[in-house]
């Protein structure tokens, strides 16, 4: 039998690090009072059960790719990295409309050209010649609310195996497009937006190993399914899991990074509900640390919630530089994922 030739693996980096963060939210906001005009509810009821005060809603003509592109431009500017230096784009989303080109491909094209694929070049400008350009790898990832943590894990692995050196990782959602505005249990939660991070090869790892998994018995608990194609969830089941089992999953994430809970300075959990985030922080012993609670002003934005909250609080100066932050997402699927990252330097 002939001997198979040995495969060569490209030399990768020791690890990766986050060097830039960005976010985007549509300008239109919807207050609790606005929601009360749609369904039987009120500001006190919504705040007491979710912590949400307001949320951002994208206009009908704004796409997931539009918001993802805007957040990416912010992150690239923060990282001082040119778009043509990016060799991997991953977009975590569960709410894109198009099958092809995927959202990541649309973002990559727009960052190079300033327009979405198929759109005409602005008057007075010459369309760029891209015939000899090799663009980045571009892929969408649908793991709903934990999608960004999954995407960071894949980007870090690509960098460590030599398949990429600079990655743009985005969480972007237009969840309001899949909202039943007559369902009080869900329409008070949903919102739109995007967050992005630039990961780059590093000699000293600053992104810990991703720890991920699913809870099979809860697979139907959070869903957007035909024929309704509307966001639905078993809120009680999600809440019970979050306050009884999420902390154990999060501790595993920290342990896999070789750290203890006392080393964690920042918690960025999926912004599902303030009544979940605060008990989770307490169960982990992190209530005295920086606990991102962007849910109050941004609502639940699924895969966008972790990067958007991280970026907003980072740019507002609420998150210190160079410290361990625990990212932990959970939701549709029922999937969860997380990693410890070192926050960027200022």
XYZ file of C-alpha atoms in Angstrom, residues 17-343:
327
model
C -5.915 39.594 20.822
C -8.686 42.130 20.415
C -7.250 45.387 19.124
C -10.397 47.327 18.251
C -14.099 47.503 19.100
C -17.050 49.133 17.379
C -20.821 49.299 17.522
C -23.818 50.724 15.721
C -27.433 51.295 16.721
C -30.199 52.684 14.510
C -31.246 56.191 15.541
C -34.920 55.387 16.127
C -35.764 54.423 19.712
C -38.832 52.787 21.178
C -39.598 53.556 24.810
C -41.651 51.468 27.192
C -44.420 54.032 26.807
C -44.321 53.442 23.044
C -44.649 49.696 23.617
C -47.624 50.340 25.893
C -49.451 51.812 22.913
C -49.113 48.484 21.097
C -49.926 45.959 23.828
C -51.385 45.998 27.328
C -48.375 46.879 29.480
C -46.677 49.833 31.167
C -43.236 51.180 31.970
C -43.151 49.807 35.536
C -44.203 46.311 34.411
C -41.482 46.156 31.738
C -38.727 47.563 33.956
C -39.521 45.272 36.860
C -39.473 42.140 34.689
C -36.673 42.931 32.229
C -34.774 46.059 33.274
C -35.310 47.512 29.805
C -36.008 51.247 29.574
C -35.679 51.757 25.823
C -34.470 49.980 22.698
C -33.319 50.846 19.149
C -35.313 49.828 16.088
C -34.027 49.778 12.510
C -36.060 51.313 9.685
C -37.568 48.991 7.089
C -34.852 49.821 4.535
C -31.944 49.158 6.922
C -30.486 45.662 6.675
C -28.422 43.501 8.989
C -25.495 44.032 6.610
C -25.885 47.829 6.849
C -25.616 47.739 10.632
C -22.799 45.195 10.565
C -20.845 47.371 8.137
C -21.258 50.470 10.300
C -20.073 48.631 13.421
C -17.137 47.202 11.445
C -16.053 50.635 10.262
C -16.065 51.818 13.876
C -14.019 48.808 15.015
C -11.474 49.131 12.196
C -11.015 52.831 12.940
C -10.547 52.009 16.631
C -7.960 49.359 15.742
C -6.283 51.620 13.131
C -6.523 48.749 10.646
C -7.374 49.182 6.965
C -10.186 47.089 5.518
C -7.851 45.459 2.985
C -5.730 44.068 5.847
C -8.597 41.860 7.043
C -8.371 38.277 5.817
C -11.358 36.799 7.670
C -14.847 38.199 8.261
C -17.356 36.324 10.412
C -20.859 37.654 11.043
C -22.950 36.079 13.775
C -26.626 36.625 12.990
C -29.951 34.816 13.041
C -31.965 37.521 11.292
C -30.409 38.147 7.883
C -32.857 37.959 4.980
C -30.522 36.977 2.162
C -29.142 33.526 1.513
C -26.427 34.687 -0.887
C -24.325 36.764 -0.814
C -24.140 36.126 2.897
C -23.947 39.018 5.352
C -20.184 38.660 5.821
C -19.626 38.834 2.057
C -21.790 41.939 1.856
C -19.827 43.558 4.702
C -16.474 42.702 3.113
C -17.597 44.184 -0.221
C -19.037 47.314 1.354
C -15.886 47.975 3.369
C -13.859 47.913 0.126
C -16.281 49.836 -2.087
C -18.480 51.923 0.182
C -21.668 50.342 -1.220
C -23.560 47.098 -0.780
C -23.348 44.508 -3.595
C -25.662 45.432 -6.440
C -25.914 49.080 -5.419
C -24.778 51.747 -7.856
C -21.591 53.682 -7.252
C -22.327 57.203 -5.931
C -22.498 59.827 -8.660
C -19.139 61.381 -9.355
C -17.175 58.395 -8.079
C -15.510 55.676 -10.109
C -16.284 52.055 -9.280
C -13.159 50.280 -7.981
C -11.565 47.608 -10.134
C -11.654 44.434 -8.031
C -10.834 41.928 -10.770
C -7.421 41.047 -9.337
C -8.303 41.502 -5.675
C -8.350 38.496 -3.343
C -10.833 39.333 -0.628
C -11.113 37.871 2.857
C -12.779 34.623 3.772
C -16.358 35.557 4.621
C -18.876 33.451 6.484
C -22.079 33.810 8.456
C -22.665 31.926 11.685
C -26.125 31.306 13.115
C -26.066 30.304 16.767
C -28.511 33.029 17.778
C -27.695 34.727 21.082
C -24.362 32.961 21.667
C -23.215 33.513 18.081
C -20.620 36.186 18.802
C -18.780 34.050 21.371
C -18.802 31.156 18.887
C -17.466 33.460 16.157
C -14.658 34.791 18.348
C -13.671 31.205 19.090
C -13.541 30.308 15.389
C -11.591 33.449 14.498
C -9.064 32.793 17.268
C -8.613 29.219 16.084
C -8.132 30.383 12.474
C -5.415 32.772 13.599
C -3.690 30.145 15.726
C -3.656 27.653 12.844
C -2.296 30.163 10.340
C -5.457 30.500 8.237
C -5.803 34.191 9.118
C -3.886 36.974 10.821
C -6.482 39.731 11.113
C -10.137 38.878 11.638
C -13.244 41.015 11.818
C -15.862 39.397 14.067
C -19.346 40.898 14.100
C -22.645 40.270 15.845
C -25.556 41.936 14.051
C -29.299 41.491 14.342
C -32.561 43.007 13.151
C -34.651 41.133 15.675
C -37.573 43.540 15.457
C -38.237 42.320 11.902
C -39.113 38.940 13.425
C -41.140 40.272 16.335
C -44.827 39.685 16.972
C -45.879 43.139 18.133
C -49.070 41.704 19.626
C -47.188 39.321 21.960
C -46.482 41.140 25.222
C -44.052 38.495 26.443
C -41.602 39.028 23.560
C -42.181 42.432 21.956
C -40.985 44.212 25.107
C -37.574 42.551 24.682
C -36.426 42.781 21.087
C -34.206 45.405 19.471
C -31.679 45.939 16.668
C -27.989 46.770 16.398
C -24.489 45.500 15.757
C -21.152 45.178 17.500
C -17.748 44.263 16.097
C -14.244 43.346 17.210
C -10.938 43.204 15.332
C -8.787 40.226 16.293
C -5.133 40.091 15.329
C -2.334 37.543 15.702
C -0.388 37.934 18.937
C 2.771 36.453 20.434
C 1.054 36.289 23.819
C -2.517 34.914 23.720
C -5.156 37.401 24.863
C -8.211 35.355 23.804
C -8.800 32.236 25.848
C -10.115 28.950 24.472
C -13.777 28.919 23.588
C -15.931 26.632 25.689
C -19.225 25.760 24.055
C -22.094 23.348 24.147
C -25.847 22.885 24.001
C -28.683 21.965 26.345
C -30.617 19.421 24.221
C -33.778 19.420 26.334
C -34.097 23.184 25.830
C -33.610 23.162 22.060
C -37.172 24.458 21.363
C -37.060 27.065 24.154
C -35.940 29.968 21.926
C -36.899 29.884 18.268
C -37.825 31.638 15.038
C -39.620 28.990 13.016
C -41.963 28.641 10.060
C -44.783 29.181 9.517
C -44.934 32.109 11.960
C -41.270 33.149 11.508
C -41.516 35.202 14.688
C -39.313 35.287 17.763
C -40.778 33.002 20.430
C -39.405 31.717 23.684
C -40.271 29.776 26.799
C -39.220 32.530 29.152
C -39.643 30.471 32.299
C -37.437 27.660 31.002
C -34.717 30.078 29.918
C -34.840 31.918 33.242
C -34.659 28.678 35.243
C -31.600 27.491 33.284
C -29.922 30.882 33.617
C -30.232 31.030 37.405
C -29.482 27.352 38.090
C -26.944 26.189 35.499
C -25.433 29.140 33.628
C -22.961 29.951 36.403
C -21.466 26.444 36.253
C -20.997 26.755 32.490
C -19.370 30.167 32.941
C -17.010 28.832 35.628
C -15.862 26.176 33.152
C -15.005 28.943 30.684
C -12.825 30.698 33.241
C -11.126 27.472 34.320
C -10.277 26.557 30.709
C -8.457 29.877 30.421
C -6.302 28.894 33.395
C -7.784 31.587 35.615
C -9.923 31.806 38.715
C -13.101 33.804 39.119
C -11.203 36.324 41.251
C -9.082 37.145 38.185
C -12.113 38.289 36.163
C -12.609 42.066 36.159
C -15.435 42.373 33.600
C -18.530 40.284 32.879
C -20.192 40.661 29.478
C -23.061 38.200 29.372
C -25.764 38.007 26.730
C -28.089 40.931 27.371
C -31.248 38.849 27.656
C -32.779 40.267 30.804
C -31.461 42.270 33.755
C -33.116 39.704 36.040
C -30.760 37.121 34.531
C -27.565 39.200 34.317
C -27.583 40.386 37.928
C -28.206 36.932 39.514
C -25.551 35.436 37.235
C -23.012 38.029 38.351
C -23.893 37.336 41.989
C -23.671 33.570 41.565
C -20.205 34.000 40.058
C -19.110 36.392 42.797
C -18.615 39.172 40.254
C -21.228 41.671 41.451
C -18.414 43.933 42.710
C -16.674 43.923 39.320
C -17.680 45.640 36.058
C -20.923 43.984 34.947
C -22.175 45.221 31.579
C -25.905 45.996 31.726
C -26.490 47.554 28.315
C -29.849 45.730 28.301
C -31.410 48.778 29.960
C -30.911 51.029 26.953
C -30.488 48.545 24.118
C -32.910 45.697 24.797
C -32.215 42.139 23.659
C -30.257 42.128 20.395
C -29.379 38.426 20.302
C -25.914 37.891 18.742
C -25.225 41.629 18.764
C -25.697 42.060 22.495
C -22.244 40.980 23.734
C -20.081 42.899 21.211
C -22.357 45.939 21.311
C -22.384 46.106 25.095
C -18.634 45.519 25.242
C -17.918 48.220 22.671
C -20.322 50.796 24.104
C -18.968 50.437 27.623
C -15.363 50.308 26.374
C -15.679 53.528 24.386
C -17.516 55.165 27.306
C -14.528 54.439 29.549
C -16.449 52.068 31.831
C -14.180 49.080 31.092
C -10.485 49.185 32.068
C -7.738 48.278 29.612
C -5.694 45.104 29.713
C -7.856 43.119 32.149
C -9.574 39.717 31.896
C -13.193 39.914 30.703
C -15.574 36.979 30.652
C -17.778 36.811 27.537
C -20.700 34.413 27.925
C -23.606 33.961 25.526
C -26.625 31.661 25.664
C -29.980 31.271 23.938
C -31.500 29.887 20.748
C -30.582 26.351 20.014
C -30.281 25.999 23.087
C -26.599 26.849 22.690
C -24.093 28.549 24.947
C -20.471 29.634 24.509
C -17.873 31.803 26.142
C -14.239 32.737 26.508
C -12.052 34.991 28.579
C -10.461 37.851 26.651
C -8.018 40.517 27.709
C -9.543 43.921 27.048
